[in-house]
Coordinates of C-alpha atoms in Angstrom, one line a residue:
M244 CA 110.9 190.3 129.2
T245 CA 109.7 189.7 125.7
T246 CA 106.2 189.7 124.4
T247 CA 104.7 187.0 122.2
G248 CA 102.0 186.7 119.6
E249 CA 99.5 189.5 119.3
S250 CA 101.1 191.3 122.3
H251 CA 104.4 191.6 120.4
R252 CA 102.6 192.9 117.3
A253 CA 100.7 195.4 119.4
A254 CA 104.0 196.7 120.8
V255 CA 105.0 198.2 117.4
T256 CA 104.2 201.8 118.1
G257 CA 107.1 203.7 116.5
P258 CA 106.9 206.1 113.5
W259 CA 107.7 205.1 109.9
W260 CA 110.0 202.1 109.9
W261 CA 110.8 202.1 113.6
E262 CA 109.1 199.5 115.8
R263 CA 109.4 201.6 118.9
R264 CA 109.7 205.3 119.6
R265 CA 112.9 204.8 121.6
S266 CA 114.5 203.2 118.6
A267 CA 113.6 206.3 116.6
V268 CA 115.1 208.6 119.3
L269 CA 118.3 206.5 119.4
D270 CA 118.8 206.6 115.7
V271 CA 118.1 210.3 115.5
G272 CA 120.6 210.9 118.3
L273 CA 123.3 208.8 116.6
A274 CA 122.7 210.7 113.3
L275 CA 123.1 214.0 115.1
A276 CA 126.4 212.8 116.6
S277 CA 127.6 211.5 113.3
A278 CA 126.6 214.8 111.5
A279 CA 128.5 216.8 114.1
E280 CA 131.6 214.7 113.6
C281 CA 131.5 214.8 109.8
G282 CA 130.7 218.5 109.9
A283 CA 133.7 219.2 112.0
E284 CA 135.9 217.0 109.8
G285 CA 134.4 218.8 106.7
I286 CA 136.4 221.9 107.7
A287 CA 139.7 220.1 107.3
F288 CA 138.4 218.5 104.1
S289 CA 137.5 221.9 102.6
R290 CA 140.9 223.3 103.5
D291 CA 142.7 220.4 101.9
T292 CA 140.6 220.4 98.7
G293 CA 140.3 224.2 98.4
I294 CA 136.5 224.3 98.4
P295 CA 134.5 226.7 100.5
T296 CA 134.3 225.8 104.2
G297 CA 130.5 226.0 104.2
V298 CA 130.3 223.4 101.4
G299 CA 132.7 221.1 103.2
V300 CA 130.7 221.4 106.4
A301 CA 127.4 220.9 104.6
F302 CA 128.8 217.8 102.8
G303 CA 129.9 216.4 106.1
V304 CA 126.6 217.1 107.9
L305 CA 124.6 215.5 105.0
A306 CA 126.8 212.4 104.9
G307 CA 126.8 212.0 108.7
S308 CA 123.0 212.4 108.9
S309 CA 122.5 209.3 106.7
L310 CA 123.0 207.3 109.8
V311 CA 119.4 207.8 110.6
L312 CA 118.7 205.2 107.9
R313 CA 120.8 202.5 109.4
R314 CA 117.8 200.2 110.3
R315 CA 116.0 200.7 107.0
W316 CA 118.9 200.8 104.5
P317 CA 122.1 199.6 106.2
I318 CA 123.8 198.9 102.8
A319 CA 123.3 202.6 101.8
V320 CA 124.8 203.8 105.1
V321 CA 127.9 201.6 104.7
L322 CA 128.4 202.6 101.0
I323 CA 128.2 206.3 102.1
S324 CA 130.8 205.6 104.8
I325 CA 133.1 203.9 102.2
A326 CA 132.5 206.7 99.8
I327 CA 133.6 209.4 102.3
T328 CA 136.6 207.4 103.6
P329 CA 139.1 209.3 101.2
A330 CA 137.9 212.5 102.8
Q331 CA 139.0 211.3 106.2
M332 CA 135.6 211.7 107.7
G333 CA 132.9 209.5 109.1
I334 CA 134.7 207.2 111.5
F335 CA 131.6 207.1 113.8
L336 CA 129.4 206.6 110.7
T337 CA 131.6 203.7 109.6
V338 CA 131.6 201.9 112.9
V339 CA 127.9 202.2 113.5
G340 CA 127.0 201.5 109.9
L341 CA 129.1 198.2 109.9
Y342 CA 127.5 197.2 113.2
S343 CA 124.0 197.8 111.8
L344 CA 124.9 195.9 108.6
A345 CA 126.1 192.9 110.5
A346 CA 123.1 192.9 112.9
S347 CA 120.6 193.0 110.0
E348 CA 118.9 190.0 108.2
L349 CA 121.0 190.5 105.1
P350 CA 122.8 187.4 103.6
R351 CA 126.3 186.8 105.0
R352 CA 127.9 187.2 101.5
I353 CA 126.6 190.8 101.3
I354 CA 127.8 191.6 104.8
G355 CA 131.2 190.1 104.1
S356 CA 131.6 191.9 100.8
L357 CA 130.8 195.3 102.2
A358 CA 132.9 194.7 105.3
G359 CA 135.8 193.8 103.0
M360 CA 135.3 196.9 100.9
S361 CA 135.3 199.1 104.1
L362 CA 138.4 197.3 105.4
L363 CA 140.2 197.8 102.1
G364 CA 139.2 201.4 101.8
T365 CA 140.3 202.2 105.3
L366 CA 143.5 200.3 104.8
I367 CA 144.4 202.2 101.6
V368 CA 143.4 205.6 103.0
T369 CA 145.3 205.0 106.2
L370 CA 148.4 203.8 104.3
V371 CA 148.4 206.8 102.0
R372 CA 147.7 209.3 104.7
T373 CA 150.4 207.9 106.9
R374 CA 153.0 208.2 104.1
Q375 CA 151.9 211.8 103.5
D376 CA 152.2 212.7 107.1
M377 CA 155.6 211.2 107.3
A378 CA 156.7 213.0 104.2
S379 CA 155.5 216.3 105.5
G380 CA 157.3 215.6 108.9
E381 CA 154.1 215.5 110.9
L382 CA 154.9 211.9 111.9
S383 CA 158.2 210.3 112.5
F384 CA 158.0 206.5 112.3
A385 CA 160.2 203.9 110.6
E386 CA 159.2 203.0 107.1
G387 CA 158.4 199.4 108.2
F388 CA 155.7 200.6 110.7
I389 CA 153.5 202.1 108.0
P390 CA 151.9 198.8 106.9
F391 CA 151.5 197.8 110.6
I392 CA 149.8 201.0 111.4
A393 CA 147.5 200.8 108.4
I394 CA 146.5 197.2 109.0
T395 CA 145.9 197.8 112.7
T396 CA 143.8 200.8 112.1
S397 CA 141.7 199.3 109.4
I398 CA 141.1 196.1 111.4
G399 CA 140.4 198.1 114.5
L400 CA 137.7 200.1 112.8
T401 CA 136.1 197.1 110.9
A402 CA 136.4 193.9 112.9
P403 CA 134.8 194.9 116.3
P404 CA 131.6 196.4 114.9
I405 CA 131.2 193.5 112.5
L406 CA 131.7 190.9 115.2
L407 CA 129.4 192.7 117.7
G408 CA 126.8 193.1 115.0
L409 CA 126.9 189.4 114.1
Y410 CA 126.5 188.5 117.8
V411 CA 123.6 190.8 118.3
G412 CA 121.9 189.7 115.1
A413 CA 122.3 186.0 116.1
R414 CA 120.9 186.7 119.5
R415 CA 117.9 188.6 118.1
R416 CA 117.1 185.8 115.7
L417 CA 117.3 183.3 118.6
M418 CA 114.9 185.4 120.6
E419 CA 112.5 185.6 117.6
S420 CA 112.8 181.9 117.2
L421 CA 112.0 181.3 120.8
R422 CA 109.1 183.7 120.6
E423 CA 107.7 181.8 117.6
R424 CA 108.1 178.6 119.4
A425 CA 106.3 180.0 122.4
D426 CA 103.5 181.2 120.1
S427 CA 103.3 177.8 118.5
L428 CA 103.3 176.0 121.8
E429 CA 100.6 178.3 123.1
R430 CA 98.5 177.5 120.1
E431 CA 99.1 173.8 120.5
L432 CA 98.2 174.0 124.2
Q433 CA 95.0 175.8 123.3
L434 CA 94.2 173.3 120.7
L435 CA 94.9 170.4 123.1
A436 CA 92.8 172.1 125.7
E437 CA 89.9 172.5 123.3
R438 CA 90.3 168.8 122.2
A439 CA 90.4 167.7 125.9
E440 CA 87.2 169.7 126.6
E441 CA 85.5 168.1 123.6
R442 CA 86.6 164.7 124.7
A443 CA 85.4 165.4 128.2
E444 CA 82.1 166.6 126.9
W445 CA 81.8 163.5 124.8
A446 CA 82.7 161.3 127.7
R447 CA 80.1 163.1 129.9
N448 CA 77.5 162.6 127.2
E449 CA 78.4 158.9 126.8
E450 CA 78.3 158.5 130.6
R451 CA 74.9 160.1 130.8
T452 CA 73.6 157.9 128.1
R453 CA 74.9 154.8 129.8
I454 CA 73.5 155.9 133.1
A455 CA 70.1 156.5 131.6
R456 CA 70.2 153.1 129.9
D457 CA 71.2 151.3 133.1
M458 CA 68.6 153.1 135.1
H459 CA 66.0 152.1 132.5
D460 CA 67.1 148.4 132.7
V461 CA 67.1 148.4 136.4
V462 CA 63.7 150.0 137.0
A463 CA 61.5 149.7 133.9
H464 CA 61.0 145.9 133.9
R465 CA 59.9 145.6 137.5
V466 CA 57.8 148.7 137.6
S467 CA 56.1 147.5 134.4
L468 CA 55.3 144.2 136.0
M469 CA 54.0 146.0 139.1
V470 CA 51.6 148.1 136.9
V471 CA 50.4 145.0 135.1
H472 CA 49.8 143.1 138.3
A473 CA 48.0 146.2 139.8
A474 CA 45.7 146.3 136.7
A475 CA 45.0 142.6 137.0
L476 CA 44.4 143.0 140.8
Q477 CA 41.9 145.8 140.0
A478 CA 40.1 143.5 137.5
V479 CA 39.7 140.4 139.8
A480 CA 39.5 142.0 143.2
R481 CA 35.8 141.3 143.6
K482 CA 35.5 138.2 141.4
D483 CA 38.4 136.2 142.7
P484 CA 39.7 137.4 146.1
E485 CA 42.2 134.5 146.2
K486 CA 43.8 135.5 142.9
A487 CA 43.7 139.2 144.0
V488 CA 45.7 138.3 147.1
K489 CA 48.2 136.5 145.0
N490 CA 48.6 139.4 142.6
A491 CA 48.9 141.8 145.6
A492 CA 51.7 139.7 147.0
L493 CA 53.5 139.7 143.5
V494 CA 53.1 143.5 143.4
G495 CA 54.7 143.8 146.8
D496 CA 57.6 141.5 145.8
M497 CA 58.2 143.5 142.6
G498 CA 58.2 146.7 144.6
R499 CA 60.6 145.4 147.1
Q500 CA 63.0 144.2 144.4
A501 CA 62.8 147.5 142.6
L502 CA 63.5 149.4 145.9
T503 CA 66.4 147.1 146.6
E504 CA 68.0 147.8 143.3
L505 CA 67.5 151.5 143.6
R506 CA 68.9 151.4 147.2
E507 CA 72.0 149.7 145.9
M508 CA 72.5 152.4 143.2
L509 CA 71.9 155.3 145.5
G510 CA 74.0 153.8 148.3
V511 CA 77.0 153.7 146.0
L512 CA 76.4 157.2 144.9
R513 CA 76.2 158.5 148.5
T514 CA 79.3 156.7 149.7
G515 CA 81.3 157.7 146.6
E516 CA 82.4 154.1 146.0
T517 CA 83.8 153.5 142.5
G518 CA 84.5 149.8 142.7
S519 CA 88.3 150.4 142.9
G520 CA 90.6 151.2 145.8
G521 CA 88.0 151.2 148.6
G522 CA 86.3 148.0 149.6
I523 CA 82.8 147.3 150.6
G524 CA 81.9 149.0 153.8
R525 CA 84.4 151.9 153.4
S526 CA 82.1 154.9 153.4
V527 CA 83.5 158.2 152.2
P528 CA 81.0 161.0 152.6
A529 CA 80.8 163.3 149.7
S530 CA 78.6 166.1 148.6
P531 CA 76.6 165.6 145.4
A532 CA 78.7 168.2 143.6
A533 CA 81.9 166.3 144.6
V534 CA 80.7 162.9 143.2
P535 CA 82.3 162.5 139.7
L536 CA 80.2 161.5 136.8
A537 CA 82.2 158.3 136.5
A538 CA 81.0 157.3 140.0
V539 CA 77.4 157.8 138.9
G540 CA 78.0 155.7 135.9
F541 CA 79.6 153.0 137.9
A542 CA 76.8 153.1 140.4
A543 CA 74.2 152.7 137.7
A544 CA 76.2 149.9 136.0
A545 CA 76.8 148.2 139.3
A546 CA 73.1 148.2 140.2
A547 CA 72.1 147.3 136.7
S548 CA 74.6 144.6 136.0
R549 CA 75.3 143.3 139.6
A550 CA 78.3 141.3 138.4
V551 CA 77.7 137.7 137.9
D552 CA 77.4 136.1 141.3
E553 CA 74.6 134.5 143.3
D554 CA 72.6 137.7 143.0
G555 CA 73.6 138.9 139.5
P556 CA 71.5 138.6 136.4
C557 CA 72.6 135.8 134.1
L558 CA 71.2 133.4 131.5
A559 CA 70.4 130.9 134.3
E560 CA 67.8 133.3 135.6
L561 CA 65.8 133.4 132.4
D562 CA 63.4 130.9 133.8
E563 CA 62.7 133.1 136.7
L564 CA 62.3 136.1 134.4
V565 CA 59.8 134.2 132.2
D566 CA 57.9 133.0 135.3
Q567 CA 57.5 136.6 136.4
S568 CA 55.9 137.5 133.1
R569 CA 53.7 134.4 133.2
A570 CA 52.6 135.3 136.7
A571 CA 51.5 138.7 135.2
G572 CA 49.2 136.9 132.8
M573 CA 51.4 136.7 129.8
A574 CA 51.6 133.4 127.8
V575 CA 55.3 132.9 127.3
D576 CA 57.0 130.0 125.7
L577 CA 60.8 129.6 126.4
S578 CA 63.0 127.3 124.2
V579 CA 66.7 126.8 124.5
Q580 CA 68.8 125.3 121.8
G581 CA 72.4 124.0 122.1
E582 CA 74.4 123.1 125.2
S583 CA 74.1 125.7 127.9
R584 CA 77.4 127.0 129.2
A585 CA 78.8 130.0 131.1
Y586 CA 80.0 133.1 129.2
E587 CA 81.7 136.3 130.1
A588 CA 79.8 138.5 132.6
D589 CA 79.1 141.3 130.1
V590 CA 77.8 138.9 127.5
E591 CA 75.4 137.1 129.9
Q592 CA 74.2 140.4 131.4
T593 CA 73.6 141.9 127.9
A594 CA 71.7 138.8 126.8
Y595 CA 69.6 138.9 129.9
R596 CA 68.8 142.6 129.5
V597 CA 67.7 142.2 125.9
V598 CA 65.2 139.5 126.8
Q599 CA 64.1 141.5 129.9
E600 CA 63.5 144.7 127.9
A601 CA 61.8 142.8 125.1
L602 CA 59.3 141.2 127.6
T603 CA 58.8 144.6 129.1
N604 CA 57.8 146.0 125.7
V605 CA 55.3 143.2 125.2
H606 CA 53.7 144.1 128.6
K607 CA 53.5 147.7 127.5
H608 CA 52.4 147.4 123.9
A609 CA 50.8 143.9 123.4
A610 CA 49.3 142.8 126.7
G611 CA 47.8 139.3 126.5
A612 CA 49.8 138.4 123.3
K613 CA 51.4 135.0 123.0
T614 CA 55.2 135.4 123.3
Y615 CA 58.0 133.2 122.2
V616 CA 61.5 133.4 123.8
R617 CA 64.2 131.5 122.0
L618 CA 67.8 131.2 123.1
A619 CA 70.5 129.4 121.0
H620 CA 74.0 128.5 122.2
R621 CA 76.2 128.2 119.1
G622 CA 79.9 127.7 118.7
A623 CA 81.3 131.2 118.9
E624 CA 78.1 133.2 119.5
I625 CA 74.8 133.3 121.4
A626 CA 71.6 134.3 119.8
M627 CA 68.3 135.3 121.4
Q628 CA 64.9 136.2 119.9
V629 CA 61.7 137.5 121.5
E630 CA 58.6 137.4 119.3
N631 CA 55.0 138.1 120.2
E632 CA 51.8 137.5 118.3
P633 CA 49.3 140.3 117.7
P634 CA 47.4 141.1 121.0
P635 CA 43.9 139.6 121.2
E636 CA 41.1 142.0 120.6
A637 CA 39.4 141.0 123.9
G638 CA 42.6 140.9 125.9
P639 CA 43.3 142.4 129.3
A640 CA 42.5 146.0 130.0
D641 CA 45.2 148.4 129.0
A642 CA 47.4 149.2 131.9
R643 CA 48.4 152.6 130.3
L644 CA 52.1 152.0 130.8
P645 CA 54.2 155.0 129.7
S646 CA 56.9 154.6 127.1
G647 CA 59.9 156.7 126.7
G648 CA 61.0 155.2 123.4
N649 CA 64.5 154.3 124.7
G650 CA 64.1 150.6 125.2
L651 CA 65.0 149.5 121.7
V652 CA 67.8 152.1 121.5
G653 CA 69.3 150.9 124.8
M654 CA 69.2 147.2 123.7
K655 CA 70.9 148.1 120.4
E656 CA 73.6 150.1 122.1
R657 CA 74.3 147.2 124.5
V658 CA 74.6 144.7 121.7
M659 CA 76.6 146.9 119.4
A660 CA 79.0 147.7 122.2
L661 CA 80.0 144.0 122.3
G662 CA 80.3 143.8 118.5
G663 CA 77.0 142.0 118.1
V664 CA 74.1 142.4 115.7
F665 CA 70.6 143.7 116.7
V666 CA 67.5 143.6 114.6
S667 CA 63.9 144.6 115.6
G668 CA 60.7 145.2 113.8
P669 CA 57.1 144.1 113.2
T670 CA 56.3 140.7 111.8
D671 CA 54.2 139.8 108.8
A672 CA 51.6 138.4 111.2
G673 CA 51.2 141.7 113.0
G674 CA 53.4 141.0 116.0
F675 CA 56.8 142.3 116.9
R676 CA 60.2 140.6 116.9
V677 CA 63.5 141.4 118.7
S678 CA 66.6 139.5 117.6
A679 CA 70.2 139.8 118.8
V680 CA 73.4 137.8 118.2
L681 CA 76.4 138.3 120.5
P682 CA 80.0 137.0 119.9
A683 CA 80.7 134.8 122.9
A684 CA 83.3 132.4 124.0
A685 CA 82.7 130.1 126.9
V686 CA 84.6 130.8 130.1
A687 CA 87.5 128.4 130.6
G688 CA 86.7 125.7 133.1
A689 CA 83.0 126.5 133.1

């Protein structure tokens, strides 16, 4: 098995230029074998040249020991083997040196040039030595066999190590390429995993924001009306029992509606319904940890939006919404411009929620203030505006409604999600205005 990346780099533990200790041991062993061969051949070389035997042996041992440098300087090893070819020594040095040269990262032209020099040197030496042996009577071949013997010997000593070295070098480069690709793939996978985690975290945050917004829209309006009615009930309980009974009934109705919406939301969460695949009535028990965040988001959206049907919020229910605020003691004036028509579900729900939240803010912050609700149906858009006057100084008692500061943010997010425009702020008269414009096309056939 091969190692990749940091593991491969950590595997370089050999001394000097060797990557591994076993490589150093192998090269030292080969150098000893080559030194022994060249030292033995140095005896015959010293006899032929007339130099002292010790000098010939030392020369052979020194030349053969150069094989220890085959990984670091393969060119030097091959040049030494070529240089001692006339001395008829270093066959093992030549074979291993040529193999190391071919397996190295050197350019092919250098490998080819040195291999040709070694082939030519071996050919000439073999040719000359064979002729000398035949002249001295040590060999008895026909004259025509001399070139064949020289060529065969030179090719046999040069071609096999060169071819084997080229194969091993190509295989090594292939393995390194595969290792680099594996490292690159590992980095890409890690990067993709990090990006996927970031996207998942972003999706979770977005889902949490949407759930919080939908929960706010579902509960805040009705609970705010309940608090307003309760405050009014407390103020008139003794003075006007009949009105107190009416306010108490309104509080009960608001509470039941709020509980119904919460029950719808929590029921979907408990059964794990996601609105796709399973139908209504198909209950799949699931632990809270097993309910995905998407199911929570759908539950909140389902309870908040309640898809446009006979029970869902739509622009046709604005009259009822305004009447609820009027029943709570708010003076509300509703005006509609243009021809009323049906829109896509998300457009109608967003428009309804904007008006609902704006009225809730008036209950919270400007109790008793005159409020104007305007709805305009235009060619390719629908506009809504909720504006209240300054609250009267002697208005109703403050119901002390808490404010989380998320109402305007939620309205803006809803409108911007549909590509609309949202503006809110105080008026010159001291009141407050909320305006929104939504791109909207009428539903075909409506």
